[in-house]
CSV table of C-alpha atoms and ligand atoms in Angstrom, one decimal:
chain,number,residue,atom,x,y,z
A,7,UNK,CA,-13.2,-36.5,-40.7
A,8,UNK,CA,-13.1,-39.3,-38.2
A,9,UNK,CA,-11.8,-38.5,-34.7
A,10,UNK,CA,-9.9,-40.9,-32.6
A,11,UNK,CA,-11.7,-43.7,-30.8
A,12,UNK,CA,-10.0,-42.4,-27.6
A,13,UNK,CA,-11.5,-38.9,-27.7
A,14,UNK,CA,-14.9,-39.9,-28.9
A,15,UNK,CA,-15.3,-42.6,-26.2
A,16,UNK,CA,-14.1,-40.6,-23.2
A,17,UNK,CA,-17.6,-40.9,-21.6
A,18,UNK,CA,-17.8,-44.6,-22.2
A,19,UNK,CA,-20.8,-44.1,-24.5
A,20,UNK,CA,-23.2,-43.2,-21.7
A,21,UNK,CA,-24.1,-39.9,-19.9
A,22,UNK,CA,-21.1,-38.1,-18.6
A,23,UNK,CA,-23.0,-37.5,-15.3
A,24,UNK,CA,-23.4,-33.7,-15.9
A,25,UNK,CA,-26.9,-33.8,-17.4
A,26,UNK,CA,-28.7,-32.3,-14.3
A,27,UNK,CA,-26.0,-29.7,-13.9
A,28,UNK,CA,-26.4,-28.7,-17.5
A,29,UNK,CA,-30.1,-28.5,-17.2
A,30,UNK,CA,-29.8,-26.2,-14.1
A,31,UNK,CA,-27.4,-24.0,-16.0
A,32,UNK,CA,-29.8,-23.8,-19.0
A,33,UNK,CA,-32.6,-22.8,-16.6
A,34,UNK,CA,-30.5,-20.1,-15.1
A,35,UNK,CA,-29.6,-18.8,-18.6
A,36,UNK,CA,-33.4,-18.5,-19.3
A,37,UNK,CA,-33.7,-16.3,-16.2
A,38,UNK,CA,-35.1,-18.9,-13.8
A,39,UNK,CA,-33.9,-18.4,-10.2
A,40,UNK,CA,-32.3,-21.8,-9.5
A,41,UNK,CA,-30.6,-22.6,-6.2
A,42,UNK,CA,-27.4,-24.3,-7.2
A,43,UNK,CA,-26.0,-26.9,-5.0
A,44,UNK,CA,-24.2,-28.8,-7.7
A,45,UNK,CA,-20.5,-28.2,-8.2
A,46,UNK,CA,-17.7,-27.8,-5.7
A,47,UNK,CA,-17.1,-24.1,-6.2
A,48,UNK,CA,-16.8,-21.9,-3.1
A,49,UNK,CA,-19.2,-19.0,-2.6
A,50,UNK,CA,-16.2,-16.8,-1.7
A,51,UNK,CA,-13.7,-15.7,-4.3
A,52,UNK,CA,-9.9,-16.0,-4.2
A,53,UNK,CA,-8.6,-13.9,-1.3
A,54,UNK,CA,-7.6,-10.4,-2.5
A,55,UNK,CA,-4.2,-10.7,-0.9
A,56,UNK,CA,-3.5,-13.7,-3.2
A,57,UNK,CA,-4.7,-11.7,-6.2
A,58,UNK,CA,-2.4,-8.9,-5.2
A,59,UNK,CA,0.5,-11.3,-5.0
A,60,UNK,CA,-0.5,-12.5,-8.5
A,61,UNK,CA,-0.6,-9.0,-9.8
A,62,UNK,CA,2.7,-8.0,-8.2
A,63,UNK,CA,4.3,-11.1,-9.8
A,64,UNK,CA,2.9,-10.4,-13.3
A,65,UNK,CA,3.8,-6.7,-13.1
A,66,UNK,CA,7.3,-7.7,-11.9
A,67,UNK,CA,7.7,-9.6,-15.2
A,68,UNK,CA,7.0,-13.2,-14.3
A,69,UNK,CA,4.9,-13.5,-17.5
A,70,UNK,CA,7.3,-15.5,-19.7
A,71,UNK,CA,7.7,-19.3,-19.9
A,72,UNK,CA,8.0,-20.5,-16.3
A,73,UNK,CA,10.1,-23.4,-15.1
A,74,UNK,CA,8.3,-26.5,-16.4
A,75,UNK,CA,8.6,-28.6,-13.2
A,76,UNK,CA,7.5,-25.6,-11.2
A,77,UNK,CA,9.2,-22.6,-9.6
A,78,UNK,CA,11.9,-24.0,-7.2
A,79,UNK,CA,10.6,-22.1,-4.2
A,80,UNK,CA,7.1,-23.3,-4.7
A,81,UNK,CA,8.3,-26.9,-5.1
A,82,UNK,CA,10.3,-26.5,-1.9
A,83,UNK,CA,7.3,-25.2,-0.1
A,84,UNK,CA,5.0,-28.0,-1.2
A,85,UNK,CA,7.7,-30.5,-0.3
A,86,UNK,CA,8.1,-29.0,3.2
A,87,UNK,CA,4.3,-28.9,3.6
A,88,UNK,CA,3.8,-32.5,2.6
A,89,UNK,CA,6.7,-33.6,4.8
A,90,UNK,CA,5.3,-31.7,7.8
A,91,UNK,CA,1.9,-33.1,7.3
A,92,UNK,CA,2.9,-36.8,6.7
A,93,UNK,CA,6.3,-37.3,8.2
A,94,UNK,CA,7.5,-38.7,4.8
A,95,UNK,CA,10.9,-37.4,3.6
A,96,UNK,CA,10.0,-35.1,0.7
A,97,UNK,CA,12.3,-32.9,-1.4
A,98,UNK,CA,12.1,-30.7,-4.5
A,99,UNK,CA,12.6,-33.7,-6.8
A,100,UNK,CA,9.5,-35.4,-5.4
A,101,UNK,CA,7.3,-32.5,-6.6
A,102,UNK,CA,6.0,-31.3,-9.9
A,103,UNK,CA,3.6,-28.4,-10.1
A,104,UNK,CA,0.6,-29.0,-12.4
A,105,UNK,CA,-2.3,-26.9,-13.9
A,106,UNK,CA,-4.7,-28.1,-11.2
A,107,UNK,CA,-5.5,-31.5,-9.7
A,108,UNK,CA,-7.3,-32.6,-12.8
A,109,UNK,CA,-4.2,-32.3,-15.0
A,110,UNK,CA,-2.3,-34.1,-12.2
A,111,UNK,CA,-4.8,-37.0,-12.3
A,112,UNK,CA,-4.3,-37.3,-16.1
A,113,UNK,CA,-0.5,-37.1,-15.9
A,114,UNK,CA,-0.2,-39.5,-13.0
A,115,UNK,CA,-2.2,-42.2,-14.8
A,116,UNK,CA,-0.2,-41.5,-18.0
A,117,UNK,CA,2.9,-42.2,-16.0
A,118,UNK,CA,1.8,-45.6,-14.6
A,119,UNK,CA,-0.7,-47.1,-17.1
A,120,UNK,CA,0.1,-48.5,-20.5
A,121,UNK,CA,-2.4,-48.7,-23.3
A,122,UNK,CA,-5.0,-51.3,-22.4
A,123,UNK,CA,-4.0,-51.6,-18.7
A,124,UNK,CA,-6.9,-51.9,-16.2
A,125,UNK,CA,-6.9,-48.9,-13.9
A,126,UNK,CA,-8.9,-49.4,-10.7
A,127,UNK,CA,-11.0,-46.6,-9.1
A,128,UNK,CA,-13.5,-46.5,-6.2
A,129,UNK,CA,-17.2,-46.0,-6.9
A,130,UNK,CA,-18.8,-43.6,-5.9
A,131,UNK,CA,-16.2,-41.4,-7.7
A,132,UNK,CA,-15.6,-37.9,-8.8
A,133,UNK,CA,-17.3,-37.6,-12.2
A,134,UNK,CA,-14.2,-37.2,-14.3
A,135,UNK,CA,-12.4,-40.3,-13.1
A,136,UNK,CA,-13.4,-42.8,-15.8
A,137,UNK,CA,-12.9,-40.3,-18.6
A,138,UNK,CA,-9.5,-39.4,-17.2
A,139,UNK,CA,-8.5,-43.1,-17.2
A,140,UNK,CA,-9.8,-43.6,-20.8
A,141,UNK,CA,-7.9,-40.5,-21.9
A,142,UNK,CA,-4.6,-42.1,-21.2
A,143,UNK,CA,-5.7,-45.4,-22.9
A,144,UNK,CA,-6.4,-47.3,-19.7
A,145,UNK,CA,-9.5,-49.4,-19.1
A,146,UNK,CA,-11.4,-48.1,-16.1
A,147,UNK,CA,-12.4,-50.8,-13.6
A,148,UNK,CA,-14.7,-49.7,-10.7
A,149,UNK,CA,-14.6,-51.2,-7.2
A,150,UNK,CA,-17.7,-50.4,-5.2
A,151,UNK,CA,-17.6,-48.8,-1.8
A,152,UNK,CA,-21.1,-49.7,-0.5
A,153,UNK,CA,-23.5,-47.5,1.4
A,154,UNK,CA,-23.8,-50.3,4.0
A,155,UNK,CA,-20.1,-50.1,4.7
A,156,UNK,CA,-20.3,-46.3,5.2
A,157,UNK,CA,-18.8,-45.9,1.8
A,158,UNK,CA,-15.4,-47.2,3.0
A,159,UNK,CA,-13.9,-49.5,0.3
A,160,UNK,CA,-13.1,-53.1,1.5
A,161,UNK,CA,-9.7,-54.4,0.8
A,162,UNK,CA,-11.2,-57.8,-0.2
A,163,UNK,CA,-13.2,-56.0,-3.0
A,164,UNK,CA,-10.2,-54.2,-4.3
A,165,UNK,CA,-8.2,-57.5,-4.1
A,166,UNK,CA,-10.9,-59.3,-6.1
A,167,UNK,CA,-10.7,-56.7,-8.9
A,168,UNK,CA,-6.9,-56.2,-8.9
A,169,UNK,CA,-5.7,-59.0,-11.3
A,170,UNK,CA,-4.1,-57.4,-14.3
A,171,UNK,CA,-4.5,-53.8,-13.0
A,172,UNK,CA,-1.7,-51.3,-13.1
A,173,UNK,CA,-3.1,-48.7,-10.6
A,174,UNK,CA,-5.7,-47.9,-8.0
A,175,UNK,CA,-7.1,-44.4,-7.6
A,176,UNK,CA,-8.5,-43.4,-4.2
A,177,UNK,CA,-9.9,-40.1,-3.0
A,178,UNK,CA,-10.0,-39.2,0.7
A,179,UNK,CA,-11.6,-37.0,1.9
A,180,UNK,CA,-14.0,-38.2,-0.7
A,181,UNK,CA,-16.0,-36.5,-3.3
A,182,UNK,CA,-19.0,-37.2,-3.5
A,183,UNK,CA,-19.5,-38.9,-0.1
A,184,UNK,CA,-17.5,-36.7,2.3
A,185,UNK,CA,-16.1,-39.9,3.8
A,186,UNK,CA,-12.5,-39.8,5.1
A,187,UNK,CA,-10.9,-43.2,4.8
A,188,UNK,CA,-9.9,-44.8,8.2
A,189,UNK,CA,-6.6,-46.4,9.0
A,190,UNK,CA,-8.1,-49.9,8.6
A,191,UNK,CA,-9.3,-49.0,5.1
A,192,UNK,CA,-6.0,-47.5,4.1
A,193,UNK,CA,-3.9,-50.3,5.6
A,194,UNK,CA,-6.0,-52.8,3.7
A,195,UNK,CA,-5.6,-50.9,0.4
A,196,UNK,CA,-1.9,-50.6,1.0
A,197,UNK,CA,-1.7,-54.3,1.4
A,198,UNK,CA,-3.6,-55.0,-1.8
A,199,UNK,CA,-1.3,-52.5,-3.7
A,200,UNK,CA,1.8,-54.4,-2.5
A,201,UNK,CA,0.3,-57.8,-3.1
A,202,UNK,CA,-0.7,-57.0,-6.7
A,203,UNK,CA,2.2,-54.6,-7.4
A,204,UNK,CA,-0.2,-51.7,-8.1
A,205,UNK,CA,0.6,-48.0,-8.2
A,206,UNK,CA,-1.6,-46.0,-5.8
A,207,UNK,CA,-2.8,-42.7,-7.0
A,208,UNK,CA,-4.1,-40.8,-4.0
A,209,UNK,CA,-6.3,-37.8,-4.8
A,210,UNK,CA,-6.0,-35.6,-1.7
A,211,UNK,CA,-7.5,-32.3,-3.0
A,212,UNK,CA,-9.8,-32.1,0.0
A,213,UNK,CA,-7.1,-32.6,2.6
A,214,UNK,CA,-7.8,-29.3,4.4
A,215,UNK,CA,-11.5,-30.1,4.7
A,216,UNK,CA,-11.6,-32.6,7.5
A,217,UNK,CA,-14.3,-32.1,10.1
A,218,UNK,CA,-13.9,-35.2,12.3
A,219,UNK,CA,-10.9,-37.4,12.9
A,220,UNK,CA,-7.7,-37.1,10.8
A,221,UNK,CA,-6.8,-37.5,7.2
A,222,UNK,CA,-4.0,-40.0,6.7
A,223,UNK,CA,-2.1,-39.8,3.4
A,224,UNK,CA,-1.5,-43.4,2.3
A,225,UNK,CA,2.0,-42.4,1.0
A,226,UNK,CA,3.0,-42.4,4.7
A,227,UNK,CA,2.1,-46.0,5.2
A,228,UNK,CA,5.0,-48.6,5.4
A,229,UNK,CA,6.3,-49.5,1.9
A,230,UNK,CA,4.0,-47.1,0.1
A,231,UNK,CA,6.1,-44.0,-0.7
A,232,UNK,CA,7.8,-45.8,-3.6
A,233,UNK,CA,4.5,-46.7,-5.3
A,234,UNK,CA,2.3,-43.7,-4.5
A,235,UNK,CA,1.6,-40.6,-6.5
A,236,UNK,CA,-0.3,-38.0,-4.4
A,237,UNK,CA,-2.5,-35.4,-6.2
A,238,UNK,CA,-2.7,-32.0,-4.5
A,239,UNK,CA,-4.5,-28.8,-5.5
A,240,UNK,CA,-4.9,-25.2,-4.4
A,241,UNK,CA,-8.5,-25.2,-5.8
A,242,UNK,CA,-10.4,-26.3,-2.7
A,243,UNK,CA,-7.9,-25.4,0.1
A,244,UNK,CA,-7.5,-21.8,-1.0
A,245,UNK,CA,-10.6,-21.1,-3.2
A,246,UNK,CA,-8.3,-20.9,-6.2
A,247,UNK,CA,-10.4,-23.1,-8.6
A,248,UNK,CA,-9.9,-20.8,-11.5
A,249,UNK,CA,-6.2,-20.4,-11.1
A,250,UNK,CA,-5.6,-24.0,-12.1
A,251,UNK,CA,-2.7,-25.0,-9.9
A,252,UNK,CA,-1.9,-28.2,-8.1
A,253,UNK,CA,0.9,-30.7,-7.8
A,254,UNK,CA,1.9,-34.4,-7.9
A,255,UNK,CA,4.2,-35.8,-5.1
A,256,UNK,CA,5.9,-39.1,-5.8
A,257,UNK,CA,9.1,-41.0,-6.3
A,258,UNK,CA,11.9,-39.0,-8.0
A,259,UNK,CA,12.1,-41.2,-11.1
A,260,UNK,CA,8.3,-40.8,-11.6
A,261,UNK,CA,8.5,-37.1,-11.2
A,262,UNK,CA,11.4,-36.8,-13.6
A,263,UNK,CA,9.3,-38.6,-16.3
A,264,UNK,CA,6.3,-36.4,-15.4
A,265,UNK,CA,8.5,-33.4,-16.1
A,266,UNK,CA,9.1,-34.8,-19.6
A,267,UNK,CA,5.4,-35.3,-20.1
A,268,UNK,CA,4.7,-31.7,-18.9
A,269,UNK,CA,7.4,-30.4,-21.4
A,270,UNK,CA,5.4,-32.1,-24.2
A,271,UNK,CA,1.9,-31.2,-23.0
A,272,UNK,CA,1.2,-28.3,-20.7
A,273,UNK,CA,4.7,-26.7,-20.6
A,274,UNK,CA,4.1,-25.8,-17.0
A,275,UNK,CA,2.0,-23.3,-15.1
A,276,UNK,CA,2.1,-19.5,-15.5
A,277,UNK,CA,4.7,-18.0,-13.2
A,278,UNK,CA,2.4,-15.4,-11.7
A,279,UNK,CA,0.0,-18.2,-10.7
A,280,UNK,CA,2.8,-20.1,-9.1
A,281,UNK,CA,3.9,-17.0,-7.2
A,282,UNK,CA,0.4,-16.4,-6.0
A,283,UNK,CA,0.2,-20.0,-4.8
A,284,UNK,CA,3.5,-19.6,-3.0
A,285,UNK,CA,2.2,-16.5,-1.3
A,286,UNK,CA,-1.0,-18.4,-0.3
A,287,UNK,CA,0.8,-21.4,1.1
A,288,UNK,CA,3.1,-19.1,3.1
A,289,UNK,CA,0.0,-17.6,4.7
A,290,UNK,CA,-0.3,-20.9,6.5
A,291,UNK,CA,-3.2,-22.4,8.4
A,292,UNK,CA,-5.2,-19.2,9.2
A,293,UNK,CA,-6.1,-18.6,5.5
A,294,UNK,CA,-6.9,-22.3,4.9
A,295,UNK,CA,-9.1,-22.4,8.0
A,296,UNK,CA,-10.9,-19.3,6.8
A,297,UNK,CA,-11.7,-21.0,3.5
A,298,UNK,CA,-12.8,-24.2,5.1
A,299,UNK,CA,-14.9,-22.7,7.9
A,300,UNK,CA,-18.1,-22.1,6.0
A,301,UNK,CA,-18.4,-25.8,5.1
A,302,UNK,CA,-17.7,-26.9,8.7
A,303,UNK,CA,-20.5,-24.4,9.8
A,304,UNK,CA,-23.0,-25.5,7.1
A,305,UNK,CA,-22.4,-29.2,7.8
A,306,UNK,CA,-23.4,-28.6,11.5
A,307,UNK,CA,-26.4,-26.6,10.2
A,308,UNK,CA,-27.4,-29.5,8.0
A,309,UNK,CA,-27.0,-32.0,10.8
A,310,UNK,CA,-29.5,-30.0,12.9
A,311,UNK,CA,-32.0,-29.7,10.0
A,312,UNK,CA,-31.8,-33.3,9.1
A,313,UNK,CA,-32.2,-34.4,12.7
A,314,UNK,CA,-35.7,-32.9,12.6
A,315,UNK,CA,-37.1,-35.4,10.1
A,316,UNK,CA,-36.7,-39.1,9.2
A,317,UNK,CA,-37.1,-39.4,5.5
A,318,UNK,CA,-33.7,-38.2,4.3
A,319,UNK,CA,-30.7,-39.9,5.8
A,320,UNK,CA,-27.4,-38.0,6.0
A,321,UNK,CA,-24.5,-40.3,5.2
A,322,UNK,CA,-22.1,-40.1,8.1
A,323,UNK,CA,-19.1,-38.3,6.7
A,324,UNK,CA,-16.0,-36.6,8.1
A,325,UNK,CA,-14.9,-34.2,5.4
A,326,UNK,CA,-15.2,-32.3,2.1
A,327,UNK,CA,-17.7,-29.6,1.0
A,328,UNK,CA,-20.6,-32.0,0.2
A,329,UNK,CA,-23.4,-33.8,1.9
A,330,UNK,CA,-24.5,-37.2,0.6
A,331,UNK,CA,-28.1,-37.7,1.3
A,332,UNK,CA,-29.8,-41.1,1.1
A,333,UNK,CA,-33.3,-40.5,-0.5
A,334,UNK,CA,-34.2,-44.2,-1.0
A,335,UNK,CA,-37.1,-43.9,1.4
A,336,UNK,CA,-38.9,-41.8,-1.2
A,337,UNK,CA,-38.8,-44.8,-3.6
A,338,UNK,CA,-37.1,-42.6,-6.2
A,339,UNK,CA,-33.7,-42.9,-7.8
A,340,UNK,CA,-31.2,-40.1,-7.1
A,341,UNK,CA,-31.7,-39.0,-10.7
A,342,UNK,CA,-35.5,-39.0,-10.4
A,343,UNK,CA,-35.4,-37.1,-7.1
A,344,UNK,CA,-32.9,-34.5,-8.3
A,345,UNK,CA,-34.9,-34.0,-11.5
A,346,UNK,CA,-38.2,-33.6,-9.7
A,347,UNK,CA,-36.6,-31.3,-7.1
A,348,UNK,CA,-35.2,-29.1,-9.8
A,349,UNK,CA,-38.5,-29.0,-11.7
A,350,UNK,CA,-40.7,-28.4,-8.7
A,351,UNK,CA,-38.6,-26.2,-6.4
A,352,UNK,CA,-35.8,-25.0,-8.7
A,353,UNK,CA,-33.2,-26.5,-6.4
A,354,UNK,CA,-30.3,-28.2,-8.2
A,355,UNK,CA,-28.5,-31.1,-6.5
A,356,UNK,CA,-26.4,-33.8,-8.1
A,357,UNK,CA,-27.9,-37.3,-8.5
A,358,UNK,CA,-25.8,-39.9,-6.8
A,359,UNK,CA,-25.9,-42.0,-10.0
A,360,UNK,CA,-23.7,-39.3,-11.6
A,361,UNK,CA,-20.9,-40.6,-9.3
A,362,UNK,CA,-21.5,-44.3,-10.0
A,363,UNK,CA,-23.8,-47.2,-9.3
A,364,UNK,CA,-22.8,-47.4,-5.6
A,365,UNK,CA,-24.4,-44.0,-4.9
A,366,UNK,CA,-27.7,-44.9,-6.5
A,367,UNK,CA,-30.7,-43.6,-4.5
A,368,UNK,CA,-28.6,-40.8,-3.1
A,369,UNK,CA,-28.1,-37.1,-4.0
A,370,UNK,CA,-25.0,-35.0,-3.4
A,371,UNK,CA,-25.5,-31.5,-2.0
A,372,UNK,CA,-22.6,-29.0,-2.3
A,373,UNK,CA,-22.5,-26.7,0.7
A,374,UNK,CA,-21.6,-23.8,-1.5
A,375,UNK,CA,-24.2,-21.1,-0.8
A,376,UNK,CA,-24.6,-18.7,2.1
A,377,UNK,CA,-26.0,-20.2,5.3
A,378,UNK,CA,-29.6,-19.0,5.3
A,379,UNK,CA,-30.3,-19.9,1.7
A,380,UNK,CA,-28.5,-23.2,2.3
A,381,UNK,CA,-30.7,-24.0,5.3
A,382,UNK,CA,-33.9,-23.0,3.5
A,383,UNK,CA,-33.0,-25.2,0.4
A,384,UNK,CA,-32.3,-28.1,2.7
A,385,UNK,CA,-35.5,-27.7,4.6
A,386,UNK,CA,-37.4,-27.6,1.3
A,387,UNK,CA,-35.6,-30.7,0.1
A,388,UNK,CA,-36.6,-32.5,3.3
A,389,UNK,CA,-40.3,-31.4,3.0
A,390,UNK,CA,-40.2,-32.5,-0.7
A,391,UNK,CA,-38.8,-35.9,0.3
A,392,UNK,CA,-41.4,-36.4,3.0
A,393,UNK,CA,-44.2,-35.5,0.6
A,394,UNK,CA,-42.9,-38.0,-2.0
A,395,UNK,CA,-42.5,-40.6,0.7
A,396,UNK,CA,-46.2,-40.2,1.7
A,397,UNK,CA,-47.3,-40.5,-1.9
A,398,UNK,CA,-45.1,-43.6,-2.4
A,399,UNK,CA,-46.4,-45.1,0.9
B,425,PMP,N1,-10.4,-34.5,-7.5
B,425,PMP,C1,-11.6,-34.3,-7.0
B,425,PMP,C2,-12.0,-35.4,-6.1
B,425,PMP,C3,-12.3,-33.2,-7.2
B,425,PMP,O1,-13.5,-33.1,-6.6
B,425,PMP,C4,-11.8,-32.2,-8.1
B,425,PMP,C5,-12.6,-31.0,-8.4
B,425,PMP,N2,-13.9,-30.9,-8.1
B,425,PMP,C6,-10.6,-32.4,-8.7
B,425,PMP,C7,-9.9,-33.6,-8.4
B,425,PMP,C8,-9.9,-31.4,-9.6
B,425,PMP,O2,-9.7,-30.3,-9.0
B,425,PMP,P1,-8.8,-29.1,-9.7
B,425,PMP,O3,-8.4,-29.6,-11.0
B,425,PMP,O4,-9.5,-27.9,-9.6
B,425,PMP,O5,-7.6,-29.1,-8.8
């Protein structure tokens, strides 16, 4: 039986960017000892205190259908958190709880894009973005943020692509580059959104992983609160990737319609997961800092290792749990480099090309294994690059 065009074309006909990851997983399944630096999954598990809260809630009976927009206390807590961090007036009606940031990205685009509308996104991008946009019937349109501009998107480039678009999706701190968008970048983007009447969808799932400078939520910029949907998640901030819980913050009318969409799709998030999230948020900054700390530490470690050589260049970045490495000096593509590194040294990193054309010749390294093994893998990667560079030269 034929399946819908929409579902059979989610990947745009090409690779979905996960080939290397799948190859590494297949090697692991065959018993090969692969050092995995691919996906954004912490090497610590969800804190036991959060699991205890989850257990208490489930044993207490919060196992029936939960409130579809989200448990009121959790929505209040998210609203207060967002207001405290951004200064923007935010109430319960500005928040819907979603099954993770990914479901939030899908729902947010469903809310603002009609069938056939162009939906802008910045390249390099998190690998699911184009598929998410196609899944709601929108037509993905990439705007490159170039390596020579430190991967900050230029307002002029967004402006040039904006005609006929309904929305723009941005992500800061950024996956895959780790770049945190500066005020100039965000003000430029806000100006383009207003000039072209675009919705801004701001994916802020890495907001607690900022190593230098400050993260500014574009919803807080003048005139933006009425046209911005912010995607939040407990996955990265609280090592709760498997709990599938996040939120969308936006104008009340948009949230009300998103509740209708949730009623007809997800039917909300399990009550005991929401109670666990509430507990985790109430633990405040100390817990978030504890979850973020290993990445801050490993980034400093990586800076020291990379300073000792001159083949691989670390893209200057201010946040997130990844390093973006420029391997163009080897003469190899990111794909070629990642493939050869996996075959030769059983170290798996993501090819930059998995995240779009703008990241070609780069690889993304997730800082998600313990420090000594991480340092050893990075040193091997640098030696491998130097050797390839010598061969190429
Ligand atoms: N946005 C970005 C940029 C991500 O990297 C991820 C996960 N890796 C997500 C959204 C989705 O996260 P989750 O659904 O776990 O909240």
